[in-house]
PDB file of C-alpha atoms in Angstrom:
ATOM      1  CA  UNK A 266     -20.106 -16.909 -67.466  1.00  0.00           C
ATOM      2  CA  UNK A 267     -23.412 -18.582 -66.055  1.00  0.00           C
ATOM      3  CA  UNK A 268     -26.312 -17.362 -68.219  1.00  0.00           C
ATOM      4  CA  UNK A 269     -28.495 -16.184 -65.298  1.00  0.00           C
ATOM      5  CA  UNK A 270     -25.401 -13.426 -64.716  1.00  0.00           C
ATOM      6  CA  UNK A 271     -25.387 -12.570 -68.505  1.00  0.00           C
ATOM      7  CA  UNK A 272     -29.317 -12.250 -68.743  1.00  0.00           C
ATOM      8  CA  UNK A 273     -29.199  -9.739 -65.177  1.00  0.00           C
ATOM      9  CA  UNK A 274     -26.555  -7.498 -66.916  1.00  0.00           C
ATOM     10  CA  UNK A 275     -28.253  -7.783 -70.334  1.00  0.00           C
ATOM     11  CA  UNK A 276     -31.535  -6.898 -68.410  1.00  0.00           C
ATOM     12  CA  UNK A 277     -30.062  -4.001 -66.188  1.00  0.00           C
ATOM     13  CA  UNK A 278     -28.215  -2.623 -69.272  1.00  0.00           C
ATOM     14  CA  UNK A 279     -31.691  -2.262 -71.467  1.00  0.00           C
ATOM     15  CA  UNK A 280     -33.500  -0.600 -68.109  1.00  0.00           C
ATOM     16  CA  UNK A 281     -30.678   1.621 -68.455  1.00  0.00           C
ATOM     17  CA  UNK A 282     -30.535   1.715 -72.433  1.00  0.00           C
ATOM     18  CA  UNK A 283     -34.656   2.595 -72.459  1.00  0.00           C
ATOM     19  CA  UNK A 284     -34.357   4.898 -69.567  1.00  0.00           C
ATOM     20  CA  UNK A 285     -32.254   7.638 -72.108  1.00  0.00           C
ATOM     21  CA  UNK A 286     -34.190   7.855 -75.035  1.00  0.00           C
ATOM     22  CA  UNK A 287     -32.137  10.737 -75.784  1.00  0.00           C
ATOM     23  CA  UNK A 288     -29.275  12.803 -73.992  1.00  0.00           C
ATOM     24  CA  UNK A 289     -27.993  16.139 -74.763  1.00  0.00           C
ATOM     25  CA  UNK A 290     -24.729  16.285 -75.898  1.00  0.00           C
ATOM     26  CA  UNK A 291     -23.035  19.949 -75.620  1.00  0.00           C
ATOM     27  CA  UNK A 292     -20.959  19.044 -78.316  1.00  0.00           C
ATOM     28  CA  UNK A 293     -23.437  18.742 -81.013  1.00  0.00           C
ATOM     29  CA  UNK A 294     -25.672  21.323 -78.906  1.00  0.00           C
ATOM     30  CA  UNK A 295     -28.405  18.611 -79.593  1.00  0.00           C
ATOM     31  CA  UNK A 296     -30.357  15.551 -78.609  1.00  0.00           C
ATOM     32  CA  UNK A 297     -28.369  12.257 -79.240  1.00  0.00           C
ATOM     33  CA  UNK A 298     -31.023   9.585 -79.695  1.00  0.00           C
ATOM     34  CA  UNK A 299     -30.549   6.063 -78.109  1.00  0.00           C
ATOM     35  CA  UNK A 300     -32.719   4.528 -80.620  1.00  0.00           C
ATOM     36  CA  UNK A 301     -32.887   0.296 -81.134  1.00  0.00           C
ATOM     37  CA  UNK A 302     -30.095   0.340 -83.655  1.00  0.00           C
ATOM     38  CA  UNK A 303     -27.447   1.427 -80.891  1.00  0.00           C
ATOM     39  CA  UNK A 304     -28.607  -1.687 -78.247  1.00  0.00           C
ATOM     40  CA  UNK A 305     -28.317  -4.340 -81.233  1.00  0.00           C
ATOM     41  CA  UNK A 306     -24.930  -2.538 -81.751  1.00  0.00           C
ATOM     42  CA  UNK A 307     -23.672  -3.312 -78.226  1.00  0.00           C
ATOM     43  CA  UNK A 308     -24.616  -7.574 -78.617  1.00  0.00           C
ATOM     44  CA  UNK A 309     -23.898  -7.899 -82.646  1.00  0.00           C
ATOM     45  CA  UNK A 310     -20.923  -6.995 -84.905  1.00  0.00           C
ATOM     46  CA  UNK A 311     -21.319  -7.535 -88.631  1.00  0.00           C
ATOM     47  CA  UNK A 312     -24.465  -9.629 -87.941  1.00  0.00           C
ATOM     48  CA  UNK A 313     -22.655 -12.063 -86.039  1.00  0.00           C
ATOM     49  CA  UNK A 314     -23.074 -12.135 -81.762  1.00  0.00           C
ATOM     50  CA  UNK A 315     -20.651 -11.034 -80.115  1.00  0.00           C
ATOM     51  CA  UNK A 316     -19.076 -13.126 -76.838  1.00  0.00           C
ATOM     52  CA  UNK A 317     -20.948 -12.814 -74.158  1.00  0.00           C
ATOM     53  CA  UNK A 318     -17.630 -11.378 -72.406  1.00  0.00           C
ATOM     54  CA  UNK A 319     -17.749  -8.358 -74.830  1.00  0.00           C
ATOM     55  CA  UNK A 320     -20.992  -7.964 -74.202  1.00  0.00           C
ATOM     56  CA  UNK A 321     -21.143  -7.682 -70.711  1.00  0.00           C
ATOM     57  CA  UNK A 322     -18.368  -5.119 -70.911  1.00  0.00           C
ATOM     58  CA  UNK A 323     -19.905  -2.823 -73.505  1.00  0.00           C
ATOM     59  CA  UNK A 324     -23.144  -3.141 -71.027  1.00  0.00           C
ATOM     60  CA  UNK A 325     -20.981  -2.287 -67.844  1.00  0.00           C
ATOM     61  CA  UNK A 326     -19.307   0.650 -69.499  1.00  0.00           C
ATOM     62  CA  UNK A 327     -23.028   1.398 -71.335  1.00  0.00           C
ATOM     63  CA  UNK A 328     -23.667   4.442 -68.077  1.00  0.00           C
ATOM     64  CA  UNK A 329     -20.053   5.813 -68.694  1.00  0.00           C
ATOM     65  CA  UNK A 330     -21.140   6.102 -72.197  1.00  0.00           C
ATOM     66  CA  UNK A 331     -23.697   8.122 -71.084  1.00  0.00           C
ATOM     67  CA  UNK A 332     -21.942  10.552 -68.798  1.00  0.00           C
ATOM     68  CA  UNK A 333     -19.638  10.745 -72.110  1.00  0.00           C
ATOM     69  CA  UNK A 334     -22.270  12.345 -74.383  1.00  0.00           C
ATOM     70  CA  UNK A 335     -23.985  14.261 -71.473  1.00  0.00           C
ATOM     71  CA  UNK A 336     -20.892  16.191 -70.588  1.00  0.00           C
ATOM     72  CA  UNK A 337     -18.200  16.272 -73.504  1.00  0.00           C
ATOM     73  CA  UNK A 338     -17.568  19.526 -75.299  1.00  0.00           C
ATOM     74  CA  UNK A 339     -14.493  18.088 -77.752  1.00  0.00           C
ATOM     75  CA  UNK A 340     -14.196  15.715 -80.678  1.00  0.00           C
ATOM     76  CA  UNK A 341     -11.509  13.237 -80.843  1.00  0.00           C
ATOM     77  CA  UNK A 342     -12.263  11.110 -83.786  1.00  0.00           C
ATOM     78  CA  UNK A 343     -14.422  11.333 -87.072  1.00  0.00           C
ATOM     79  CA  UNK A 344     -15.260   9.446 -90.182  1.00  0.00           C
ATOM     80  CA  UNK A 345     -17.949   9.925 -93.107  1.00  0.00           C
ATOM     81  CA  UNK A 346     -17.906   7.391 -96.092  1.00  0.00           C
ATOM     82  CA  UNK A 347     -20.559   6.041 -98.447  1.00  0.00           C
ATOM     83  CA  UNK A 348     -21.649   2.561 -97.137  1.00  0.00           C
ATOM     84  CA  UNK A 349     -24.236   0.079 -97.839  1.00  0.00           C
ATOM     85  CA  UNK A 350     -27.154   0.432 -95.523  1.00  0.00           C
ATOM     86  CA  UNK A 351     -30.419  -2.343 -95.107  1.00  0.00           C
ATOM     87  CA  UNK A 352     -30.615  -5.774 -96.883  1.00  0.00           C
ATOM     88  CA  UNK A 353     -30.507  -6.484-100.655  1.00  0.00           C
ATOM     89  CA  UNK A 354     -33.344  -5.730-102.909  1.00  0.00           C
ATOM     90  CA  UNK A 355     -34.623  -9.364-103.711  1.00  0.00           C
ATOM     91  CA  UNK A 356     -35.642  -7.675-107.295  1.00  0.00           C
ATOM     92  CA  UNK A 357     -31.937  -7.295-108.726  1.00  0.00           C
ATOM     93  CA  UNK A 358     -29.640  -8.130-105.272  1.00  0.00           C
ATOM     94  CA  UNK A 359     -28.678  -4.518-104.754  1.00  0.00           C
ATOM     95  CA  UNK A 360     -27.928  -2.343-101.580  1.00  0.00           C
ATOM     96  CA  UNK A 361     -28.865   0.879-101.261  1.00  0.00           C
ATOM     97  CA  UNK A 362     -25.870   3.806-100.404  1.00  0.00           C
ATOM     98  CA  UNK A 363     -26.042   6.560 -97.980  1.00  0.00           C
ATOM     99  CA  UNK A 364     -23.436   8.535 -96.455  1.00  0.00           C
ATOM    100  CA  UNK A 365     -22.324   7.386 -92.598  1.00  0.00           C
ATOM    101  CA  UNK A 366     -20.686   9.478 -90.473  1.00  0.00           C
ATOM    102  CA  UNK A 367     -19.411   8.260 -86.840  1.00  0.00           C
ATOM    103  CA  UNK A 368     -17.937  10.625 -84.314  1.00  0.00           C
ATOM    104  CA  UNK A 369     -15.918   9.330 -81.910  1.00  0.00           C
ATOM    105  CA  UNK A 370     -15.959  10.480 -77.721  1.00  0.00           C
ATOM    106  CA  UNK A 371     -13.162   9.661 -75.487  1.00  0.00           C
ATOM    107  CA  UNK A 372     -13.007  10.633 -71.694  1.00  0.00           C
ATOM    108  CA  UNK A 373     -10.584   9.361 -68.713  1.00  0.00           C
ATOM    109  CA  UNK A 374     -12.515   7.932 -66.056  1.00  0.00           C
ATOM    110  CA  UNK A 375      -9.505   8.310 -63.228  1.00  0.00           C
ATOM    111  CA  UNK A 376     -12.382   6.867 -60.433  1.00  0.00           C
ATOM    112  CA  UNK A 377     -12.428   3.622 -62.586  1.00  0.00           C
ATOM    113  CA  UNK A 378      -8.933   3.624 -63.785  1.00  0.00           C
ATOM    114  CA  UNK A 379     -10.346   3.507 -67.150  1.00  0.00           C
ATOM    115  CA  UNK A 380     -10.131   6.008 -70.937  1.00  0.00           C
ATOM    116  CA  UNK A 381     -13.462   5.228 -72.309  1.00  0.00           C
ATOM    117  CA  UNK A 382     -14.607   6.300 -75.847  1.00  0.00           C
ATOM    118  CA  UNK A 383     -18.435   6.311 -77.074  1.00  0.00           C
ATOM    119  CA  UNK A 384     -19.001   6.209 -81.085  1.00  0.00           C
ATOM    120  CA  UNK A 385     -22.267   8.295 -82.176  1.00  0.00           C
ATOM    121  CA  UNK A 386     -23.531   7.374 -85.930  1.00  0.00           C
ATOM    122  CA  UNK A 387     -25.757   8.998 -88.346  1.00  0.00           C
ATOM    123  CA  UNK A 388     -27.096   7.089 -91.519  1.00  0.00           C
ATOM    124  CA  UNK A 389     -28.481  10.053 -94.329  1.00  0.00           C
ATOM    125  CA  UNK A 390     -30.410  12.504 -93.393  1.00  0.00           C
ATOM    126  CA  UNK A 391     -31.264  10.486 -90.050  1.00  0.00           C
ATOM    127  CA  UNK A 392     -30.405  11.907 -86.385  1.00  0.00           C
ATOM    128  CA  UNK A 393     -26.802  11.319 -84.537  1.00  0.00           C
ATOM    129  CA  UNK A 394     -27.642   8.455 -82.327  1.00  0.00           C
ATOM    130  CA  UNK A 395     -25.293   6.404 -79.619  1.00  0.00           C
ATOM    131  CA  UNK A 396     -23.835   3.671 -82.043  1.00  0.00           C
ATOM    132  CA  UNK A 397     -21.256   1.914 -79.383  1.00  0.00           C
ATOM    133  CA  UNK A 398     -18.871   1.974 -76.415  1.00  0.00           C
ATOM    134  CA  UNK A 399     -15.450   0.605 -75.432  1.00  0.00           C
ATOM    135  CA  UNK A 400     -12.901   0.786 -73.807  1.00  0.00           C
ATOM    136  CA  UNK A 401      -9.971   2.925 -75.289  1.00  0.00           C
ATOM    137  CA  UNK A 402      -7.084   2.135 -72.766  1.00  0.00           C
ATOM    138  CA  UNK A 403      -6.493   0.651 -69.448  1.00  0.00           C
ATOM    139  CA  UNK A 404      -4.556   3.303 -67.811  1.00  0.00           C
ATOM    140  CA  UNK A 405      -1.357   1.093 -66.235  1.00  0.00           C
ATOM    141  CA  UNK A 406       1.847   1.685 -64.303  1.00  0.00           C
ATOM    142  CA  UNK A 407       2.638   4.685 -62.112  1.00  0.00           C
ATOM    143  CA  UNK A 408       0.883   7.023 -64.987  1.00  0.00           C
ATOM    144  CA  UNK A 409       0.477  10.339 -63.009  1.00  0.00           C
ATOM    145  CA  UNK A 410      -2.306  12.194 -64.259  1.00  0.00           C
ATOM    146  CA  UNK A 411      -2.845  16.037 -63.306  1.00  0.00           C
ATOM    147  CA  UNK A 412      -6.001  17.659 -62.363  1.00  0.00           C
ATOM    148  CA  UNK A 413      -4.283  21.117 -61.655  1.00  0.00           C
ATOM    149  CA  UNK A 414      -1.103  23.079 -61.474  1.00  0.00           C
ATOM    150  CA  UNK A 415      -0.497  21.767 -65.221  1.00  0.00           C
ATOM    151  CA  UNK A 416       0.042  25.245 -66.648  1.00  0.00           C
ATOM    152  CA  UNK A 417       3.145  25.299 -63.843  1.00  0.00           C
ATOM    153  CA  UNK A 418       5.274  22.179 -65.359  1.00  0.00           C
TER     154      UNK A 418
END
C-alpha cells in the first residue's frame, strides 16, 4: 500500500473519528464517547502498530461502527475483569488496577455483504467509550438471509 493512500484513509477516518465526539447508543440509553483512547485503539494493539492493512480496514469499517452504536438495541458479547491500566510507577515499578468492562456490538450489513461488531470499553468509574471495530464474518456462499416472512418457516 503506497503511503499517500494510507495517510488519505488515516486522514478521512480522523475527520470522521472527530466529527462524533459522542453518539447515542439506545442500548445503554446514553452518550458513547469517541474520546482519543478509541482512535489510538484502531492503529495500535498492545503498544505495538498495527499493519497498515488492518488499519485501513478498521478505518473503512470506522462509519459502520458508528451506525452500530447509533442504532443497536441488543448485546451480544460482554466482559469485566481487573486489569492493569497506565504505565508503571517509576517509585516501586507497580501498575495500578481498575475494573474494565468491554461490551461487544454485532450487526449484518447485507448492503456490504459484511457482520460487523464494534467493542465499547469503560476503565473505573470512567464513561463507555468506542474502544474498536472489526469485522466479525464475511458472509459467503448462497447464505439466504430473511428480512420477513420468518415467523412463516
Amino acid at each position: 500500500m503506497e503511503e499517500s493512500d494510507y495517510e488519505q484513509k488515516r486522514e478521512k477516518a480522523k475527520s470522521i473519528y472527530d466529527a462524533h465526539r459522542t453518539v447515542y447508543s439506545p442500548y445503554f440509553k446514553d452518550q458513547i464517547v469517541f474520546n482519543s483512547d478509541g482512535f489510538h485503539h484502531l492503529r495500535y494493539s498492545a503498544r505495538r502498530e498495527r499493519n497498515k492493512e488492518e488499519q485501513v480496514l478498521k478505518f473503512t469499517l470506522l462509519p459502520l461502527g458508528i451506525r452500530i452504536i447509533g442504532t443497536a438495541t441488543t448485546l451480544q458479547e460482554y466482559r469485566k475483569i481487573l486489569s492493569p491500566v497506565g504505565d508503571r510507577s517509576p517509585r516501586d515499578g507497580s501498575i495500578k488496577m481498575k475494573m474494565v468492562e468491554w461490551w461487544g456490538l454485532i450487526a449484518i450489513f447485507v448492503e456490504h455483504d459484511i457482520k460487523v461488531r464494534v467493542v465499547l470499553r469503560k476503565v473505573g468509574d470512567g464513561n463507555v467509550h468506542f474502544w474498536s471495530v472489526m469485522p466479525y464474518a464475511k458472509l459467503k456462499g448462497n447464505r439466504k438471509m430473511f428480512t420477513e416472512g420468518i415467523e412463516d418457516d
